[in-house]
Amino acid sequence: MAGLAVVAALTGCTVQAPDGEGKRRSPVHIELPSGTPSPDRTPAGGGDEPSAAPAPDDDKPGAAPAPPRVLWSRGATGRDVRELQARLRQVAWLFDGPTGTYDEPTERAVSGFQGKRGLPRTGKTDAVTWQRLLRMTREPGRWDLYLMGGQPADPPDARCRTGRVLCIDKTSRTLRWMVDGRTLSTMAVRFGSQYTPTREGVFSVYWKSRDHVSTLYDSPMPYAMFFSGGQAVHFSADFAARGYAGASHGCVNVRDEAAIAELYAQVRNGDRIVVSW
């Protein structure tokens, strides 16, 4: 019975008493011989379970989590940036482009998108921001990536590849300012309606008028560069406000005032204008 008591003390099992009643015995302190392993722990250097390693610092309570990986930021270029811009347009955080260049407007759009959703407003597209944007948007097609905002998808008209040329494409709704085949700037443009279409062909800038006002329609035409009768390339506040919901009376409208102001300063009388589909 003494041996049974030892087993009970070690295992905590129920012992059958002599009178047949099952009784739970309290654990008994047993002096084990030197070198005998304790029943509740693995001998040093033996057993299948390794001893637990100290937790890394990142797992300690209060440790700051690692920031999400940045995918794109200011100055990045390429097709992925173009897709980012197309998706930002879908949720109305970006209204121009895609250009394929992570510029200041893109940075502002990303920052606004992040702030609206409680994310840190870094203006950089990290993995968390990108996954949130993916869940809210659809896969952009070719029109979204290249043509929607006035960014050329195809090589310019062959007539634009020499000299100083304003190369205007009705298909992509873009104006490229090109010198000796090199594109210096690109901007979105709008054309005349079906009743007052913008003429197509090769023209020359014959008159520049910085603060022009149309006498026919009594409307401002700042930074006007005339190329065919009363038709000119000029800034349009209506285009800036309404986008492609409206149309011109035949002129080539630009909605980016800063861009056309810079263009106006560079273009000279006599420079060619090519308007084509």
mmCIF file of C-alpha atoms in Angstrom:
data_model
loop_
_atom_site.group_PDB
_atom_site.id
_atom_site.type_symbol
_atom_site.label_atom_id
_atom_site.label_comp_id
_atom_site.label_asym_id
_atom_site.label_seq_id
_atom_site.Cartn_x
_atom_site.Cartn_y
_atom_site.Cartn_z
ATOM 1 C CA MET A 1 0.000 0.000 0.000
ATOM 2 C CA ALA A 2 2.942 2.291 0.655
ATOM 3 C CA GLY A 3 4.072 1.859 -2.953
ATOM 4 C CA LEU A 4 0.555 2.691 -4.161
ATOM 5 C CA ALA A 5 0.571 5.853 -2.103
ATOM 6 C CA VAL A 6 3.776 6.947 -3.831
ATOM 7 C CA VAL A 7 2.235 6.415 -7.287
ATOM 8 C CA ALA A 8 -0.841 8.360 -6.235
ATOM 9 C CA ALA A 9 1.236 11.213 -4.984
ATOM 10 C CA LEU A 10 3.163 11.346 -8.241
ATOM 11 C CA THR A 11 0.232 11.015 -10.641
ATOM 12 C CA GLY A 12 -2.660 12.549 -8.715
ATOM 13 C CA CYS A 13 -4.830 9.472 -9.507
ATOM 14 C CA THR A 14 -7.635 8.098 -7.362
ATOM 15 C CA VAL A 15 -6.521 5.322 -5.014
ATOM 16 C CA GLN A 16 -8.770 2.385 -4.090
ATOM 17 C CA ALA A 17 -8.869 2.307 -0.295
ATOM 18 C CA PRO A 18 -8.959 -1.033 1.583
ATOM 19 C CA ASP A 19 -12.635 -0.611 2.371
ATOM 20 C CA GLY A 20 -13.446 -0.286 -1.373
ATOM 21 C CA GLU A 21 -14.334 3.450 -1.371
ATOM 22 C CA GLY A 22 -12.540 5.625 -3.897
ATOM 23 C CA LYS A 23 -10.866 8.519 -2.121
ATOM 24 C CA ARG A 24 -8.764 11.364 -3.488
ATOM 25 C CA ARG A 25 -5.532 11.524 -1.549
ATOM 26 C CA SER A 26 -3.723 14.848 -1.075
ATOM 27 C CA PRO A 27 -0.328 14.990 -2.766
ATOM 28 C CA VAL A 28 2.448 13.765 -0.527
ATOM 29 C CA HIS A 29 5.914 15.313 -0.614
ATOM 30 C CA ILE A 30 8.332 12.635 -1.721
ATOM 31 C CA GLU A 31 12.085 12.921 -1.429
ATOM 32 C CA LEU A 32 13.432 11.582 -4.731
ATOM 33 C CA PRO A 33 16.880 10.093 -5.071
ATOM 34 C CA SER A 34 19.546 12.359 -6.443
ATOM 35 C CA GLY A 35 19.463 12.485 -10.277
ATOM 36 C CA THR A 36 15.823 11.365 -10.584
ATOM 37 C CA PRO A 37 13.876 13.632 -12.949
ATOM 38 C CA SER A 38 10.926 15.524 -11.547
ATOM 39 C CA PRO A 39 7.620 14.216 -12.995
ATOM 40 C CA ASP A 40 6.544 17.630 -14.270
ATOM 41 C CA ARG A 41 9.608 18.770 -16.225
ATOM 42 C CA THR A 42 11.845 17.431 -18.974
ATOM 43 C CA PRO A 43 15.397 16.444 -18.006
ATOM 44 C CA ALA A 44 18.026 18.880 -19.149
ATOM 45 C CA GLY A 45 19.293 17.917 -22.571
ATOM 46 C CA GLY A 46 16.552 15.333 -23.193
ATOM 47 C CA GLY A 47 12.954 15.024 -24.384
ATOM 48 C CA ASP A 48 11.255 16.030 -27.609
ATOM 49 C CA GLU A 49 10.248 19.593 -26.649
ATOM 50 C CA PRO A 50 13.032 22.185 -26.910
ATOM 51 C CA SER A 51 13.202 24.910 -24.329
ATOM 52 C CA ALA A 52 11.387 28.089 -25.423
ATOM 53 C CA ALA A 53 13.621 30.827 -26.870
ATOM 54 C CA PRO A 54 13.199 34.367 -25.558
ATOM 55 C CA ALA A 55 10.575 36.291 -27.567
ATOM 56 C CA PRO A 56 12.007 38.830 -30.002
ATOM 57 C CA ASP A 57 11.702 42.481 -29.071
ATOM 58 C CA ASP A 58 8.930 43.014 -31.691
ATOM 59 C CA ASP A 59 6.704 40.566 -29.790
ATOM 60 C CA LYS A 60 7.028 42.324 -26.467
ATOM 61 C CA PRO A 61 3.958 44.201 -25.280
ATOM 62 C CA GLY A 62 4.113 47.852 -26.341
ATOM 63 C CA ALA A 63 6.632 47.364 -29.168
ATOM 64 C CA ALA A 64 5.774 49.460 -32.254
ATOM 65 C CA PRO A 65 4.864 47.332 -35.309
ATOM 66 C CA ALA A 66 7.032 47.655 -38.391
ATOM 67 C CA PRO A 67 5.650 50.239 -40.870
ATOM 68 C CA PRO A 68 4.112 48.824 -44.073
ATOM 69 C CA ARG A 69 6.406 48.528 -47.079
ATOM 70 C CA VAL A 70 6.356 51.553 -49.418
ATOM 71 C CA LEU A 71 5.598 50.535 -53.008
ATOM 72 C CA TRP A 72 5.752 53.907 -54.805
ATOM 73 C CA SER A 73 6.452 57.493 -53.838
ATOM 74 C CA ARG A 74 7.241 60.892 -55.366
ATOM 75 C CA GLY A 75 9.411 60.545 -58.467
ATOM 76 C CA ALA A 76 8.500 56.916 -59.283
ATOM 77 C CA THR A 77 7.511 56.169 -62.869
ATOM 78 C CA GLY A 78 6.099 53.308 -64.905
ATOM 79 C CA ARG A 79 3.025 51.273 -65.645
ATOM 80 C CA ASP A 80 2.313 50.504 -61.962
ATOM 81 C CA VAL A 81 2.168 54.218 -61.166
ATOM 82 C CA ARG A 82 -0.166 54.668 -64.128
ATOM 83 C CA GLU A 83 -2.481 52.002 -62.669
ATOM 84 C CA LEU A 84 -2.363 53.684 -59.264
ATOM 85 C CA GLN A 85 -3.422 56.974 -60.882
ATOM 86 C CA ALA A 86 -6.201 55.287 -62.870
ATOM 87 C CA ARG A 87 -7.592 53.723 -59.703
ATOM 88 C CA LEU A 88 -7.383 57.037 -57.828
ATOM 89 C CA ARG A 89 -9.449 58.548 -60.630
ATOM 90 C CA GLN A 90 -12.114 55.881 -60.102
ATOM 91 C CA VAL A 91 -12.621 57.027 -56.500
ATOM 92 C CA ALA A 92 -12.441 60.733 -57.436
ATOM 93 C CA TRP A 93 -9.181 61.536 -55.697
ATOM 94 C CA LEU A 94 -7.361 62.346 -58.943
ATOM 95 C CA PHE A 95 -8.809 64.086 -61.985
ATOM 96 C CA ASP A 96 -5.937 64.242 -64.485
ATOM 97 C CA GLY A 97 -3.705 61.653 -66.054
ATOM 98 C CA PRO A 98 -2.740 58.904 -65.797
ATOM 99 C CA THR A 99 0.723 60.163 -66.654
ATOM 100 C CA GLY A 100 2.838 57.310 -65.294
ATOM 101 C CA THR A 101 4.823 59.724 -63.099
ATOM 102 C CA TYR A 102 4.275 59.946 -59.336
ATOM 103 C CA ASP A 103 4.023 63.731 -59.200
ATOM 104 C CA GLU A 104 2.703 66.275 -56.694
ATOM 105 C CA PRO A 105 -0.999 65.823 -57.621
ATOM 106 C CA THR A 106 -0.616 62.060 -57.184
ATOM 107 C CA GLU A 107 1.031 62.540 -53.807
ATOM 108 C CA ARG A 108 -1.808 64.841 -52.687
ATOM 109 C CA ALA A 109 -4.406 62.359 -53.923
ATOM 110 C CA VAL A 110 -2.798 59.460 -52.043
ATOM 111 C CA SER A 111 -2.554 61.561 -48.874
ATOM 112 C CA GLY A 112 -6.238 62.490 -49.109
ATOM 113 C CA PHE A 113 -7.245 58.881 -49.717
ATOM 114 C CA GLN A 114 -5.204 57.761 -46.697
ATOM 115 C CA GLY A 115 -6.628 60.416 -44.387
ATOM 116 C CA LYS A 116 -10.216 59.586 -45.345
ATOM 117 C CA ARG A 117 -9.638 55.988 -44.257
ATOM 118 C CA GLY A 118 -7.758 56.628 -41.054
ATOM 119 C CA LEU A 119 -4.349 55.719 -42.453
ATOM 120 C CA PRO A 120 -1.197 57.789 -41.879
ATOM 121 C CA ARG A 121 -1.195 60.653 -44.412
ATOM 122 C CA THR A 122 2.257 60.073 -45.862
ATOM 123 C CA GLY A 123 1.415 60.622 -49.528
ATOM 124 C CA LYS A 124 3.423 57.471 -50.224
ATOM 125 C CA THR A 125 1.665 54.376 -51.514
ATOM 126 C CA ASP A 126 2.469 51.598 -49.066
ATOM 127 C CA ALA A 127 1.172 48.035 -49.107
ATOM 128 C CA VAL A 128 -1.755 48.800 -46.787
ATOM 129 C CA THR A 129 -2.901 51.807 -48.836
ATOM 130 C CA TRP A 130 -2.597 49.853 -52.080
ATOM 131 C CA GLN A 131 -4.649 46.897 -50.781
ATOM 132 C CA ARG A 132 -7.384 49.263 -49.581
ATOM 133 C CA LEU A 133 -7.482 50.967 -52.983
ATOM 134 C CA LEU A 134 -7.587 47.615 -54.794
ATOM 135 C CA ARG A 135 -10.650 46.544 -52.808
ATOM 136 C CA MET A 136 -12.484 49.742 -53.750
ATOM 137 C CA THR A 137 -11.722 49.806 -57.488
ATOM 138 C CA ARG A 138 -11.799 47.676 -60.625
ATOM 139 C CA GLU A 139 -8.990 46.623 -62.936
ATOM 140 C CA PRO A 140 -8.355 49.577 -65.298
ATOM 141 C CA GLY A 141 -8.457 48.977 -69.041
ATOM 142 C CA ARG A 142 -6.425 50.574 -71.817
ATOM 143 C CA TRP A 143 -8.706 53.598 -71.995
ATOM 144 C CA ASP A 144 -8.343 54.171 -68.247
ATOM 145 C CA LEU A 145 -4.571 53.751 -68.341
ATOM 146 C CA TYR A 146 -3.680 55.745 -71.428
ATOM 147 C CA LEU A 147 -6.455 57.815 -72.954
ATOM 148 C CA MET A 148 -8.871 58.972 -70.291
ATOM 149 C CA GLY A 149 -6.857 61.822 -68.886
ATOM 150 C CA GLY A 150 -5.088 62.908 -72.016
ATOM 151 C CA GLN A 151 -1.915 60.877 -71.959
ATOM 152 C CA PRO A 152 -0.731 59.595 -75.334
ATOM 153 C CA ALA A 153 -0.705 55.850 -75.793
ATOM 154 C CA ASP A 154 0.748 55.801 -79.303
ATOM 155 C CA PRO A 155 3.670 57.499 -81.083
ATOM 156 C CA PRO A 156 2.922 61.022 -82.307
ATOM 157 C CA ASP A 157 1.832 61.850 -85.849
ATOM 158 C CA ALA A 158 4.782 61.591 -88.257
ATOM 159 C CA ARG A 159 4.310 65.265 -89.138
ATOM 160 C CA CYS A 160 5.172 66.177 -85.542
ATOM 161 C CA ARG A 161 8.614 64.612 -85.463
ATOM 162 C CA THR A 162 10.665 67.498 -86.787
ATOM 163 C CA GLY A 163 10.832 71.156 -85.837
ATOM 164 C CA ARG A 164 8.749 73.017 -83.252
ATOM 165 C CA VAL A 165 5.241 71.552 -83.196
ATOM 166 C CA LEU A 166 2.063 71.594 -81.140
ATOM 167 C CA CYS A 167 0.964 68.011 -81.873
ATOM 168 C CA ILE A 168 -2.764 67.692 -81.131
ATOM 169 C CA ASP A 169 -4.431 64.267 -81.186
ATOM 170 C CA LYS A 170 -8.229 64.075 -81.183
ATOM 171 C CA THR A 171 -8.255 60.359 -80.388
ATOM 172 C CA SER A 172 -6.316 60.618 -77.125
ATOM 173 C CA ARG A 173 -7.458 64.219 -76.492
ATOM 174 C CA THR A 174 -3.910 65.375 -75.916
ATOM 175 C CA LEU A 175 -1.602 68.180 -76.880
ATOM 176 C CA ARG A 176 2.118 67.473 -77.029
ATOM 177 C CA TRP A 177 4.609 70.298 -77.252
ATOM 178 C CA MET A 178 7.448 68.793 -79.291
ATOM 179 C CA VAL A 179 10.801 70.121 -80.430
ATOM 180 C CA ASP A 180 12.848 68.063 -82.909
ATOM 181 C CA GLY A 181 10.904 64.902 -82.097
ATOM 182 C CA ARG A 182 11.220 65.243 -78.330
ATOM 183 C CA THR A 183 8.112 65.745 -76.197
ATOM 184 C CA LEU A 184 8.651 68.604 -73.748
ATOM 185 C CA SER A 185 5.180 68.663 -72.199
ATOM 186 C CA THR A 186 1.802 66.987 -72.535
ATOM 187 C CA MET A 187 -1.628 68.203 -71.494
ATOM 188 C CA ALA A 188 -5.281 67.196 -71.787
ATOM 189 C CA VAL A 189 -7.366 69.126 -74.305
ATOM 190 C CA ARG A 190 -11.000 69.466 -75.383
ATOM 191 C CA PHE A 191 -12.362 70.187 -78.855
ATOM 192 C CA GLY A 192 -15.376 71.678 -80.600
ATOM 193 C CA SER A 193 -18.784 70.027 -80.746
ATOM 194 C CA GLN A 194 -20.163 68.313 -83.838
ATOM 195 C CA TYR A 195 -21.723 71.635 -84.882
ATOM 196 C CA THR A 196 -18.526 73.643 -84.383
ATOM 197 C CA PRO A 197 -15.746 71.084 -84.990
ATOM 198 C CA THR A 198 -12.074 71.777 -84.544
ATOM 199 C CA ARG A 199 -10.400 71.758 -87.963
ATOM 200 C CA GLU A 200 -7.836 69.104 -88.770
ATOM 201 C CA GLY A 201 -4.632 69.552 -90.723
ATOM 202 C CA VAL A 202 -1.285 71.308 -90.528
ATOM 203 C CA PHE A 203 -1.337 74.972 -89.460
ATOM 204 C CA SER A 204 0.961 77.627 -88.032
ATOM 205 C CA VAL A 205 0.576 79.926 -85.052
ATOM 206 C CA TYR A 206 -0.118 83.312 -86.647
ATOM 207 C CA TRP A 207 -1.118 85.365 -83.591
ATOM 208 C CA LYS A 208 -0.709 85.179 -79.846
ATOM 209 C CA SER A 209 -3.016 87.065 -77.461
ATOM 210 C CA ARG A 210 -2.323 86.761 -73.719
ATOM 211 C CA ASP A 211 -5.650 88.153 -72.402
ATOM 212 C CA HIS A 212 -7.889 87.624 -75.390
ATOM 213 C CA VAL A 213 -11.693 87.878 -75.148
ATOM 214 C CA SER A 214 -13.883 86.456 -77.917
ATOM 215 C CA THR A 215 -15.931 89.187 -79.616
ATOM 216 C CA LEU A 216 -18.228 86.551 -81.138
ATOM 217 C CA TYR A 217 -19.052 84.668 -77.921
ATOM 218 C CA ASP A 218 -18.014 87.305 -75.358
ATOM 219 C CA SER A 219 -15.950 84.765 -73.457
ATOM 220 C CA PRO A 220 -12.371 84.935 -72.122
ATOM 221 C CA MET A 221 -9.670 83.094 -74.105
ATOM 222 C CA PRO A 222 -6.486 83.622 -72.065
ATOM 223 C CA TYR A 223 -3.161 82.439 -73.508
ATOM 224 C CA ALA A 224 -4.722 82.228 -76.975
ATOM 225 C CA MET A 225 -2.534 80.957 -79.819
ATOM 226 C CA PHE A 226 -4.499 81.318 -83.088
ATOM 227 C CA PHE A 227 -3.849 78.857 -85.889
ATOM 228 C CA SER A 228 -6.941 78.703 -88.175
ATOM 229 C CA GLY A 229 -9.266 81.683 -88.504
ATOM 230 C CA GLY A 230 -10.841 82.208 -85.098
ATOM 231 C CA GLN A 231 -9.720 78.837 -83.772
ATOM 232 C CA ALA A 232 -6.972 78.891 -81.175
ATOM 233 C CA VAL A 233 -5.333 76.878 -78.449
ATOM 234 C CA HIS A 234 -6.239 78.582 -75.162
ATOM 235 C CA PHE A 235 -7.036 78.107 -71.490
ATOM 236 C CA SER A 236 -10.695 77.353 -70.712
ATOM 237 C CA ALA A 237 -12.142 77.916 -67.246
ATOM 238 C CA ASP A 238 -15.220 75.984 -68.362
ATOM 239 C CA PHE A 239 -13.089 72.966 -69.262
ATOM 240 C CA ALA A 240 -11.341 73.234 -65.885
ATOM 241 C CA ALA A 241 -14.718 73.250 -64.112
ATOM 242 C CA ARG A 242 -16.819 70.851 -66.206
ATOM 243 C CA GLY A 243 -14.299 68.626 -67.944
ATOM 244 C CA TYR A 244 -15.483 66.749 -71.007
ATOM 245 C CA ALA A 245 -19.127 67.402 -70.185
ATOM 246 C CA GLY A 246 -18.842 70.496 -72.368
ATOM 247 C CA ALA A 247 -17.202 71.445 -75.657
ATOM 248 C CA SER A 248 -15.620 74.452 -77.327
ATOM 249 C CA HIS A 249 -16.803 76.427 -80.346
ATOM 250 C CA GLY A 250 -13.954 74.951 -82.363
ATOM 251 C CA CYS A 251 -10.950 75.970 -80.289
ATOM 252 C CA VAL A 252 -8.557 73.597 -78.574
ATOM 253 C CA ASN A 253 -9.260 74.058 -74.851
ATOM 254 C CA VAL A 254 -6.659 73.431 -72.152
ATOM 255 C CA ARG A 255 -7.777 73.159 -68.522
ATOM 256 C CA ASP A 256 -4.385 73.330 -66.807
ATOM 257 C CA GLU A 257 -3.717 77.052 -66.535
ATOM 258 C CA ALA A 258 -0.181 76.718 -65.205
ATOM 259 C CA ALA A 259 0.739 74.326 -68.029
ATOM 260 C CA ILE A 260 -0.603 76.514 -70.817
ATOM 261 C CA ALA A 261 0.954 79.618 -69.292
ATOM 262 C CA GLU A 262 4.332 77.892 -69.543
ATOM 263 C CA LEU A 263 3.523 76.677 -73.046
ATOM 264 C CA TYR A 264 2.447 80.161 -74.156
ATOM 265 C CA ALA A 265 5.819 81.535 -73.042
ATOM 266 C CA GLN A 266 7.685 78.981 -75.196
ATOM 267 C CA VAL A 267 5.631 78.937 -78.409
ATOM 268 C CA ARG A 268 6.507 81.452 -81.124
ATOM 269 C CA ASN A 269 4.573 82.793 -84.064
ATOM 270 C CA GLY A 270 5.271 80.489 -87.006
ATOM 271 C CA ASP A 271 5.481 77.291 -84.932
ATOM 272 C CA ARG A 272 3.510 74.465 -86.502
ATOM 273 C CA ILE A 273 0.252 73.009 -85.178
ATOM 274 C CA VAL A 274 -0.815 69.537 -86.319
ATOM 275 C CA VAL A 275 -4.396 68.483 -85.528
ATOM 276 C CA SER A 276 -5.243 64.856 -86.342
ATOM 277 C CA TRP A 277 -7.192 61.756 -85.347
#
